[in-house]
Amino acid sequence: MSTSPTIGIAITGSGSAAPVQFLDNDTLSQVVETSDEWIATRTGIKQRYLATPAESISQIAATACQKALEMAKIDASEVDLIILASSTPDDLFGSACQIQAAIGAKNAVAFDLTAACSGFIFGMVTAAQFLRSGVYRNVLVIGADILSRWVDWSDRTTCVLFGDGAGAVVMQATTAGDRWLGFEIRSDGTQNDCLNLPYQGVDRTLTGEVVISQGTYKPMLMRGKEVYKFAVNKVPEVLEKALFRSNLSVAEVDWLLMHQANQRILDAVAQRLNVPPAKVISNLAQYGNTSAASIPIALDEAVRSGKIKPGDAIATAGFGAGLSWGAAIFRWGAF
């Protein structure tokens, strides 16, 4: 009796893109009361890229996707599924389909996934389920955000942190082995008020007793100390659980790649896990916090620079609004 080959997963391509303009700390100090020294010592950030009015999530993400497809050596027509992790789509109904059209992925189904700064990890986990089941063979997972449109630029506790950008990876089904090793994802809605971007409406009476609310959204709200405590407590825990599922020890991990939120958080988590600084990937200084885009942008830069090599074990973790957090363990590259 013949048996079907086990379906494994490989992460075979990466790509990233950023807006054309950037804002460094010295220039930002002309907008809000702050300084390069104040921002850099508290966050590790030196500059961030900001989308112009003419730029969009779909445009920036499409560029990242094209680079990822080129690295993976597959055509857009071969993509079966596109998952866009974003909290700031161009269209409230979603932007994944716009990206599908922009790159010519005519055979792919596309949808948006919202999990804030954990979105890319949640997107990879979702893609892995489709690949494992045998339904799809080639999936594009994108993390993209333009948070500069939703930041209060008079609030130095938030506006100094965030930047815009997009990153993408190609995940493929394979029978040559398995490089998707394990994951753990979590949520806690009781802490939603620590980091959110809430709806803000104005009541409108349509007729008689029929009253509705129409409006937009407030600027982002964040309780920084609470978010820091949450991250340094929960991220090491979720990484350890994902490593356990992957049958790997911390010592066997080649690279620790976390959501690029704050250098102090990255340092604290690495210290709790006993990961040496040389194994921690960080590009915060150049990009700031790009939300769902931060992990794939940093991954792509490390791959293209030769830092991450085929077969390297990478422990990734995302955390943020929701509150949500998660970790995924994988080895880089095709077989």
mmCIF file of C-alpha atoms in Angstrom:
data_model
loop_
_atom_site.group_PDB
_atom_site.id
_atom_site.type_symbol
_atom_site.label_atom_id
_atom_site.label_comp_id
_atom_site.label_asym_id
_atom_site.label_seq_id
_atom_site.Cartn_x
_atom_site.Cartn_y
_atom_site.Cartn_z
ATOM 1 C CA MET A 1 0.000 0.000 0.000
ATOM 2 C CA SER A 2 1.518 3.325 -1.071
ATOM 3 C CA THR A 3 1.447 6.358 1.156
ATOM 4 C CA SER A 4 1.504 10.009 0.168
ATOM 5 C CA PRO A 5 4.801 11.813 0.831
ATOM 6 C CA THR A 6 4.863 14.047 3.872
ATOM 7 C CA ILE A 7 4.353 17.692 2.973
ATOM 8 C CA GLY A 8 7.059 19.943 4.349
ATOM 9 C CA ILE A 9 7.435 23.713 4.137
ATOM 10 C CA ALA A 10 10.356 25.857 3.027
ATOM 11 C CA ILE A 11 10.734 29.645 3.217
ATOM 12 C CA THR A 12 12.456 30.269 -0.108
ATOM 13 C CA GLY A 13 12.367 33.976 -0.843
ATOM 14 C CA SER A 14 12.240 37.348 0.880
ATOM 15 C CA GLY A 15 11.799 40.927 -0.200
ATOM 16 C CA SER A 16 11.318 44.335 1.380
ATOM 17 C CA ALA A 17 10.610 47.920 0.441
ATOM 18 C CA ALA A 18 10.391 51.306 2.144
ATOM 19 C CA PRO A 19 8.969 54.702 1.178
ATOM 20 C CA VAL A 20 11.168 57.178 -0.649
ATOM 21 C CA GLN A 21 11.445 59.739 2.178
ATOM 22 C CA PHE A 22 12.869 59.403 5.672
ATOM 23 C CA LEU A 23 12.851 61.475 8.831
ATOM 24 C CA ASP A 24 15.838 61.443 11.179
ATOM 25 C CA ASN A 25 15.691 62.319 14.861
ATOM 26 C CA ASP A 26 17.246 65.751 14.482
ATOM 27 C CA THR A 27 14.633 66.745 11.914
ATOM 28 C CA LEU A 28 11.853 65.226 14.004
ATOM 29 C CA SER A 29 12.914 67.502 16.871
ATOM 30 C CA GLN A 30 11.641 70.402 14.729
ATOM 31 C CA VAL A 31 8.168 68.828 14.748
ATOM 32 C CA VAL A 32 7.837 67.812 18.396
ATOM 33 C CA GLU A 33 9.813 68.579 21.559
ATOM 34 C CA THR A 34 12.452 65.859 21.566
ATOM 35 C CA SER A 35 16.076 65.236 20.560
ATOM 36 C CA ASP A 36 18.223 62.615 18.886
ATOM 37 C CA GLU A 37 19.768 61.764 22.269
ATOM 38 C CA TRP A 38 16.353 61.355 23.961
ATOM 39 C CA ILE A 39 14.987 59.067 21.231
ATOM 40 C CA ALA A 40 18.126 57.017 20.622
ATOM 41 C CA THR A 41 18.852 56.242 24.278
ATOM 42 C CA ARG A 42 15.255 55.204 25.000
ATOM 43 C CA THR A 43 14.443 53.321 21.801
ATOM 44 C CA GLY A 44 17.548 52.725 19.686
ATOM 45 C CA ILE A 45 15.888 54.509 16.746
ATOM 46 C CA LYS A 46 17.831 57.041 14.654
ATOM 47 C CA GLN A 47 15.479 57.501 11.688
ATOM 48 C CA ARG A 48 12.311 56.142 10.101
ATOM 49 C CA TYR A 49 10.840 56.010 6.575
ATOM 50 C CA LEU A 50 7.518 57.800 6.025
ATOM 51 C CA ALA A 51 5.128 57.297 3.125
ATOM 52 C CA THR A 52 4.381 60.314 0.965
ATOM 53 C CA PRO A 53 0.737 61.137 0.129
ATOM 54 C CA ALA A 54 1.289 59.525 -3.282
ATOM 55 C CA GLU A 55 2.541 56.201 -1.874
ATOM 56 C CA SER A 56 0.317 53.332 -0.777
ATOM 57 C CA ILE A 57 0.480 50.020 1.073
ATOM 58 C CA SER A 58 -0.278 48.146 -2.146
ATOM 59 C CA GLN A 59 2.539 49.842 -4.066
ATOM 60 C CA ILE A 60 5.195 49.329 -1.393
ATOM 61 C CA ALA A 61 4.052 45.762 -0.681
ATOM 62 C CA ALA A 62 3.999 44.888 -4.387
ATOM 63 C CA THR A 63 7.672 45.872 -4.650
ATOM 64 C CA ALA A 64 8.537 43.661 -1.667
ATOM 65 C CA CYS A 65 6.573 40.762 -3.203
ATOM 66 C CA GLN A 66 8.315 41.043 -6.564
ATOM 67 C CA LYS A 67 11.712 40.868 -4.855
ATOM 68 C CA ALA A 68 10.633 37.828 -2.821
ATOM 69 C CA LEU A 69 9.325 36.033 -5.920
ATOM 70 C CA GLU A 70 12.562 36.757 -7.777
ATOM 71 C CA MET A 71 14.617 35.268 -4.945
ATOM 72 C CA ALA A 72 12.350 32.207 -4.776
ATOM 73 C CA LYS A 73 12.615 31.855 -8.577
ATOM 74 C CA ILE A 74 8.892 31.535 -9.176
ATOM 75 C CA ASP A 75 6.521 33.559 -11.327
ATOM 76 C CA ALA A 76 3.622 35.500 -9.829
ATOM 77 C CA SER A 77 1.231 33.287 -11.808
ATOM 78 C CA GLU A 78 2.394 30.320 -9.707
ATOM 79 C CA VAL A 79 1.284 31.921 -6.412
ATOM 80 C CA ASP A 80 -1.788 30.218 -4.933
ATOM 81 C CA LEU A 81 -2.427 32.439 -1.917
ATOM 82 C CA ILE A 82 -1.533 35.945 -0.751
ATOM 83 C CA ILE A 83 -1.906 36.892 2.924
ATOM 84 C CA LEU A 84 -1.454 40.564 3.795
ATOM 85 C CA ALA A 85 -0.821 41.269 7.477
ATOM 86 C CA SER A 86 -1.620 44.947 7.992
ATOM 87 C CA SER A 87 -3.483 47.268 10.330
ATOM 88 C CA THR A 88 -3.374 50.200 7.886
ATOM 89 C CA PRO A 89 -4.765 49.056 4.514
ATOM 90 C CA ASP A 90 -5.372 51.553 1.726
ATOM 91 C CA ASP A 91 -8.966 50.323 1.649
ATOM 92 C CA LEU A 92 -10.863 49.467 4.845
ATOM 93 C CA PHE A 93 -12.223 46.415 3.002
ATOM 94 C CA GLY A 94 -8.641 45.206 2.498
ATOM 95 C CA SER A 95 -5.642 45.715 0.218
ATOM 96 C CA ALA A 96 -4.498 42.144 -0.501
ATOM 97 C CA CYS A 97 -6.479 41.982 -3.745
ATOM 98 C CA GLN A 98 -4.890 45.224 -4.947
ATOM 99 C CA ILE A 99 -1.469 43.659 -4.390
ATOM 100 C CA GLN A 100 -2.566 40.523 -6.235
ATOM 101 C CA ALA A 101 -3.486 42.648 -9.236
ATOM 102 C CA ALA A 102 -0.343 44.788 -9.030
ATOM 103 C CA ILE A 103 2.039 41.808 -9.213
ATOM 104 C CA GLY A 104 -0.009 39.801 -11.716
ATOM 105 C CA ALA A 105 -0.765 36.875 -9.393
ATOM 106 C CA LYS A 106 -3.886 36.061 -11.404
ATOM 107 C CA ASN A 107 -4.305 32.559 -9.946
ATOM 108 C CA ALA A 108 -3.981 33.535 -6.279
ATOM 109 C CA VAL A 109 -6.694 34.054 -3.716
ATOM 110 C CA ALA A 110 -5.869 37.043 -1.519
ATOM 111 C CA PHE A 111 -7.047 38.282 1.860
ATOM 112 C CA ASP A 112 -6.044 40.622 4.681
ATOM 113 C CA LEU A 113 -5.201 39.538 8.228
ATOM 114 C CA THR A 114 -5.161 41.993 11.124
ATOM 115 C CA ALA A 115 -3.093 41.241 14.208
ATOM 116 C CA ALA A 116 -1.102 44.477 14.480
ATOM 117 C CA CYS A 117 2.602 43.960 15.239
ATOM 118 C CA SER A 118 2.065 40.199 15.586
ATOM 119 C CA GLY A 119 0.468 40.088 12.143
ATOM 120 C CA PHE A 120 3.389 38.691 10.174
ATOM 121 C CA ILE A 121 3.848 35.768 12.578
ATOM 122 C CA PHE A 122 0.109 35.073 12.519
ATOM 123 C CA GLY A 123 0.237 35.278 8.714
ATOM 124 C CA MET A 124 3.056 32.731 8.463
ATOM 125 C CA VAL A 125 1.232 30.381 10.825
ATOM 126 C CA THR A 126 -1.935 30.701 8.726
ATOM 127 C CA ALA A 127 -0.004 30.067 5.505
ATOM 128 C CA ALA A 128 1.611 26.980 7.012
ATOM 129 C CA GLN A 129 -1.789 25.387 7.621
ATOM 130 C CA PHE A 130 -2.803 25.789 3.964
ATOM 131 C CA LEU A 131 0.528 24.350 2.827
ATOM 132 C CA ARG A 132 0.461 21.419 5.267
ATOM 133 C CA SER A 133 -3.023 20.446 4.107
ATOM 134 C CA GLY A 134 -1.874 20.189 0.505
ATOM 135 C CA VAL A 135 -4.435 22.743 -0.691
ATOM 136 C CA TYR A 136 -1.786 25.245 -1.874
ATOM 137 C CA ARG A 137 1.865 24.999 -2.894
ATOM 138 C CA ASN A 138 3.093 28.614 -3.106
ATOM 139 C CA VAL A 139 2.071 31.321 -0.645
ATOM 140 C CA LEU A 140 3.135 34.961 -0.331
ATOM 141 C CA VAL A 141 3.000 36.297 3.233
ATOM 142 C CA ILE A 142 3.287 40.073 3.495
ATOM 143 C CA GLY A 143 3.719 42.389 6.460
ATOM 144 C CA ALA A 144 3.042 46.027 5.561
ATOM 145 C CA ASP A 145 2.013 49.118 7.478
ATOM 146 C CA ILE A 146 1.849 52.895 7.084
ATOM 147 C CA LEU A 147 1.355 53.916 10.702
ATOM 148 C CA SER A 148 2.539 57.478 10.069
ATOM 149 C CA ARG A 149 -1.024 58.191 8.914
ATOM 150 C CA TRP A 150 -2.434 57.246 12.308
ATOM 151 C CA VAL A 151 0.115 58.728 14.711
ATOM 152 C CA ASP A 152 -0.457 61.904 16.707
ATOM 153 C CA TRP A 153 2.578 63.939 15.627
ATOM 154 C CA SER A 154 2.296 66.125 18.726
ATOM 155 C CA ASP A 155 2.664 63.088 21.030
ATOM 156 C CA ARG A 156 6.354 62.326 21.430
ATOM 157 C CA THR A 157 5.655 59.063 23.293
ATOM 158 C CA THR A 158 4.371 57.518 20.056
ATOM 159 C CA CYS A 159 5.419 59.604 17.040
ATOM 160 C CA VAL A 160 9.140 58.980 17.610
ATOM 161 C CA LEU A 161 8.649 55.212 17.388
ATOM 162 C CA PHE A 162 6.871 54.393 14.165
ATOM 163 C CA GLY A 163 7.894 54.141 10.524
ATOM 164 C CA ASP A 164 6.424 52.747 7.318
ATOM 165 C CA GLY A 165 7.422 49.834 5.112
ATOM 166 C CA ALA A 166 6.683 46.376 3.752
ATOM 167 C CA GLY A 167 8.287 42.947 3.717
ATOM 168 C CA ALA A 168 7.302 39.612 2.211
ATOM 169 C CA VAL A 169 8.308 35.968 2.120
ATOM 170 C CA VAL A 170 7.507 33.058 -0.158
ATOM 171 C CA MET A 171 6.518 29.874 1.668
ATOM 172 C CA GLN A 172 6.411 26.699 -0.440
ATOM 173 C CA ALA A 173 5.220 23.133 0.019
ATOM 174 C CA THR A 174 7.942 20.552 -0.527
ATOM 175 C CA THR A 175 8.553 16.822 -0.139
ATOM 176 C CA ALA A 176 12.327 17.306 0.264
ATOM 177 C CA GLY A 177 12.088 17.929 4.010
ATOM 178 C CA ASP A 178 10.604 20.405 6.441
ATOM 179 C CA ARG A 179 11.949 23.776 7.531
ATOM 180 C CA TRP A 180 8.832 24.978 9.360
ATOM 181 C CA LEU A 181 9.583 23.672 12.841
ATOM 182 C CA GLY A 182 7.003 24.999 15.294
ATOM 183 C CA PHE A 183 4.961 27.930 16.555
ATOM 184 C CA GLU A 184 2.912 29.305 19.449
ATOM 185 C CA ILE A 185 0.425 32.191 19.183
ATOM 186 C CA ARG A 186 -1.555 33.940 21.920
ATOM 187 C CA SER A 187 -4.031 36.787 22.559
ATOM 188 C CA ASP A 188 -5.324 38.660 25.605
ATOM 189 C CA GLY A 189 -8.147 41.108 24.905
ATOM 190 C CA THR A 190 -8.356 42.168 28.552
ATOM 191 C CA GLN A 191 -5.266 44.323 27.927
ATOM 192 C CA ASN A 192 -6.577 45.968 24.747
ATOM 193 C CA ASP A 193 -6.378 49.433 26.292
ATOM 194 C CA CYS A 194 -2.575 49.203 26.513
ATOM 195 C CA LEU A 195 -2.203 49.743 22.770
ATOM 196 C CA ASN A 196 -5.019 50.553 20.390
ATOM 197 C CA LEU A 197 -6.289 52.744 17.583
ATOM 198 C CA PRO A 198 -9.982 53.112 18.467
ATOM 199 C CA TYR A 199 -12.953 54.127 16.360
ATOM 200 C CA GLN A 200 -14.170 57.683 16.910
ATOM 201 C CA GLY A 201 -17.706 58.413 15.790
ATOM 202 C CA VAL A 202 -20.209 61.237 15.731
ATOM 203 C CA ASP A 203 -23.830 60.354 16.450
ATOM 204 C CA ARG A 204 -26.251 61.036 13.622
ATOM 205 C CA THR A 205 -30.017 60.754 13.784
ATOM 206 C CA LEU A 206 -31.317 59.344 10.530
ATOM 207 C CA THR A 207 -35.015 59.536 11.317
ATOM 208 C CA GLY A 208 -37.173 59.276 14.401
ATOM 209 C CA GLU A 209 -35.474 56.946 16.889
ATOM 210 C CA VAL A 210 -32.886 55.573 14.411
ATOM 211 C CA VAL A 211 -29.462 56.851 15.499
ATOM 212 C CA ILE A 212 -26.144 55.736 14.021
ATOM 213 C CA SER A 213 -22.490 56.661 14.474
ATOM 214 C CA GLN A 214 -20.278 57.861 11.654
ATOM 215 C CA GLY A 215 -16.651 58.880 11.797
ATOM 216 C CA THR A 216 -13.058 57.769 11.568
ATOM 217 C CA TYR A 217 -10.427 56.604 14.051
ATOM 218 C CA LYS A 218 -8.534 58.305 16.833
ATOM 219 C CA PRO A 219 -4.725 58.525 16.681
ATOM 220 C CA MET A 220 -2.883 55.605 18.219
ATOM 221 C CA LEU A 221 -2.974 55.306 22.011
ATOM 222 C CA MET A 222 -0.187 53.502 23.885
ATOM 223 C CA ARG A 223 0.688 52.920 27.524
ATOM 224 C CA GLY A 224 4.392 52.431 27.042
ATOM 225 C CA LYS A 225 5.353 51.030 30.444
ATOM 226 C CA GLU A 226 2.589 48.420 30.335
ATOM 227 C CA VAL A 227 3.558 47.362 26.801
ATOM 228 C CA TYR A 228 7.197 47.014 27.862
ATOM 229 C CA LYS A 229 6.261 44.829 30.862
ATOM 230 C CA PHE A 230 3.978 42.715 28.677
ATOM 231 C CA ALA A 231 6.664 42.172 26.035
ATOM 232 C CA VAL A 232 9.556 41.273 28.326
ATOM 233 C CA ASN A 233 7.360 38.814 30.243
ATOM 234 C CA LYS A 234 5.386 37.159 27.452
ATOM 235 C CA VAL A 235 7.854 37.046 24.552
ATOM 236 C CA PRO A 236 10.480 34.841 26.255
ATOM 237 C CA GLU A 237 7.695 32.508 27.364
ATOM 238 C CA VAL A 238 6.145 32.134 23.921
ATOM 239 C CA LEU A 239 9.562 31.644 22.310
ATOM 240 C CA GLU A 240 10.399 28.882 24.765
ATOM 241 C CA LYS A 241 7.094 27.129 24.010
ATOM 242 C CA ALA A 242 7.654 27.387 20.261
ATOM 243 C CA LEU A 243 11.185 26.035 20.674
ATOM 244 C CA PHE A 244 9.843 23.128 22.727
ATOM 245 C CA ARG A 245 7.393 22.294 19.924
ATOM 246 C CA SER A 246 10.307 22.494 17.488
ATOM 247 C CA ASN A 247 12.543 20.170 19.544
ATOM 248 C CA LEU A 248 15.214 22.854 19.626
ATOM 249 C CA SER A 249 17.063 24.448 22.517
ATOM 250 C CA VAL A 250 17.886 28.143 22.706
ATOM 251 C CA ALA A 251 21.539 27.264 22.145
ATOM 252 C CA GLU A 252 20.658 25.633 18.802
ATOM 253 C CA VAL A 253 19.109 28.823 17.432
ATOM 254 C CA ASP A 254 21.304 30.733 15.001
ATOM 255 C CA TRP A 255 19.317 33.981 15.024
ATOM 256 C CA LEU A 256 16.762 35.661 17.251
ATOM 257 C CA LEU A 257 14.537 37.933 15.173
ATOM 258 C CA MET A 258 11.853 39.800 17.086
ATOM 259 C CA HIS A 259 9.390 42.517 16.170
ATOM 260 C CA GLN A 260 11.431 45.707 16.032
ATOM 261 C CA ALA A 261 9.586 47.707 18.685
ATOM 262 C CA ASN A 262 12.251 49.070 21.011
ATOM 263 C CA GLN A 263 15.903 48.133 21.470
ATOM 264 C CA ARG A 264 15.411 47.895 25.226
ATOM 265 C CA ILE A 265 12.771 45.196 24.695
ATOM 266 C CA LEU A 266 15.026 43.270 22.287
ATOM 267 C CA ASP A 267 17.910 43.417 24.760
ATOM 268 C CA ALA A 268 15.760 42.405 27.746
ATOM 269 C CA VAL A 269 14.212 39.399 25.973
ATOM 270 C CA ALA A 270 17.583 38.208 24.671
ATOM 271 C CA GLN A 271 19.050 38.505 28.147
ATOM 272 C CA ARG A 272 16.225 36.460 29.701
ATOM 273 C CA LEU A 273 16.749 33.733 27.105
ATOM 274 C CA ASN A 274 20.555 33.880 27.415
ATOM 275 C CA VAL A 275 20.921 34.700 23.723
ATOM 276 C CA PRO A 276 24.179 36.557 23.025
ATOM 277 C CA PRO A 277 23.835 40.003 21.398
ATOM 278 C CA ALA A 278 25.669 38.762 18.295
ATOM 279 C CA LYS A 279 22.712 36.479 17.524
ATOM 280 C CA VAL A 280 20.056 39.204 17.822
ATOM 281 C CA ILE A 281 18.982 40.823 14.552
ATOM 282 C CA SER A 282 18.069 44.505 14.818
ATOM 283 C CA ASN A 283 17.509 47.238 12.232
ATOM 284 C CA LEU A 284 15.562 49.565 14.520
ATOM 285 C CA ALA A 285 18.052 52.392 14.081
ATOM 286 C CA GLN A 286 17.228 52.748 10.383
ATOM 287 C CA TYR A 287 13.502 51.885 10.263
ATOM 288 C CA GLY A 288 11.903 52.377 13.664
ATOM 289 C CA ASN A 289 8.843 50.299 14.474
ATOM 290 C CA THR A 290 7.164 49.304 11.194
ATOM 291 C CA SER A 291 4.561 47.077 12.899
ATOM 292 C CA ALA A 292 3.725 43.970 10.827
ATOM 293 C CA ALA A 293 6.505 44.854 8.369
ATOM 294 C CA SER A 294 9.340 44.845 10.906
ATOM 295 C CA ILE A 295 10.166 41.120 10.974
ATOM 296 C CA PRO A 296 10.147 40.523 7.199
ATOM 297 C CA ILE A 297 12.134 43.715 6.503
ATOM 298 C CA ALA A 298 14.819 42.717 9.016
ATOM 299 C CA LEU A 299 14.794 39.130 7.723
ATOM 300 C CA ASP A 300 15.242 40.245 4.127
ATOM 301 C CA GLU A 301 18.128 42.570 4.973
ATOM 302 C CA ALA A 302 19.898 39.837 6.943
ATOM 303 C CA VAL A 303 19.440 37.319 4.119
ATOM 304 C CA ARG A 304 20.624 39.685 1.382
ATOM 305 C CA SER A 305 23.653 40.776 3.403
ATOM 306 C CA GLY A 306 24.717 37.152 3.846
ATOM 307 C CA LYS A 307 24.228 37.180 7.600
ATOM 308 C CA ILE A 308 21.459 34.547 7.455
ATOM 309 C CA LYS A 309 22.512 31.489 5.463
ATOM 310 C CA PRO A 310 20.518 28.524 4.096
ATOM 311 C CA GLY A 311 19.661 26.092 6.889
ATOM 312 C CA ASP A 312 20.092 28.625 9.701
ATOM 313 C CA ALA A 313 17.578 28.186 12.534
ATOM 314 C CA ILE A 314 15.644 31.394 13.142
ATOM 315 C CA ALA A 315 13.467 32.068 16.190
ATOM 316 C CA THR A 316 10.979 34.852 15.429
ATOM 317 C CA ALA A 317 8.514 36.594 17.724
ATOM 318 C CA GLY A 318 5.886 39.277 17.234
ATOM 319 C CA PHE A 319 3.971 41.183 19.909
ATOM 320 C CA GLY A 320 1.674 44.158 20.087
ATOM 321 C CA ALA A 321 -1.874 45.451 19.974
ATOM 322 C CA GLY A 322 -4.719 43.149 20.793
ATOM 323 C CA LEU A 323 -2.843 42.369 22.893
ATOM 324 C CA SER A 324 -1.428 39.581 20.766
ATOM 325 C CA TRP A 325 1.884 37.793 20.627
ATOM 326 C CA GLY A 326 3.407 34.750 18.991
ATOM 327 C CA ALA A 327 6.562 32.959 17.928
ATOM 328 C CA ALA A 328 7.564 30.791 14.977
ATOM 329 C CA ILE A 329 10.685 28.706 14.504
ATOM 330 C CA PHE A 330 11.974 27.870 11.036
ATOM 331 C CA ARG A 331 15.110 27.206 9.033
ATOM 332 C CA TRP A 332 15.868 29.568 6.209
ATOM 333 C CA GLY A 333 15.971 28.672 2.534
ATOM 334 C CA ALA A 334 15.107 26.060 -0.053
ATOM 335 C CA PHE A 335 16.440 22.522 -0.012
#
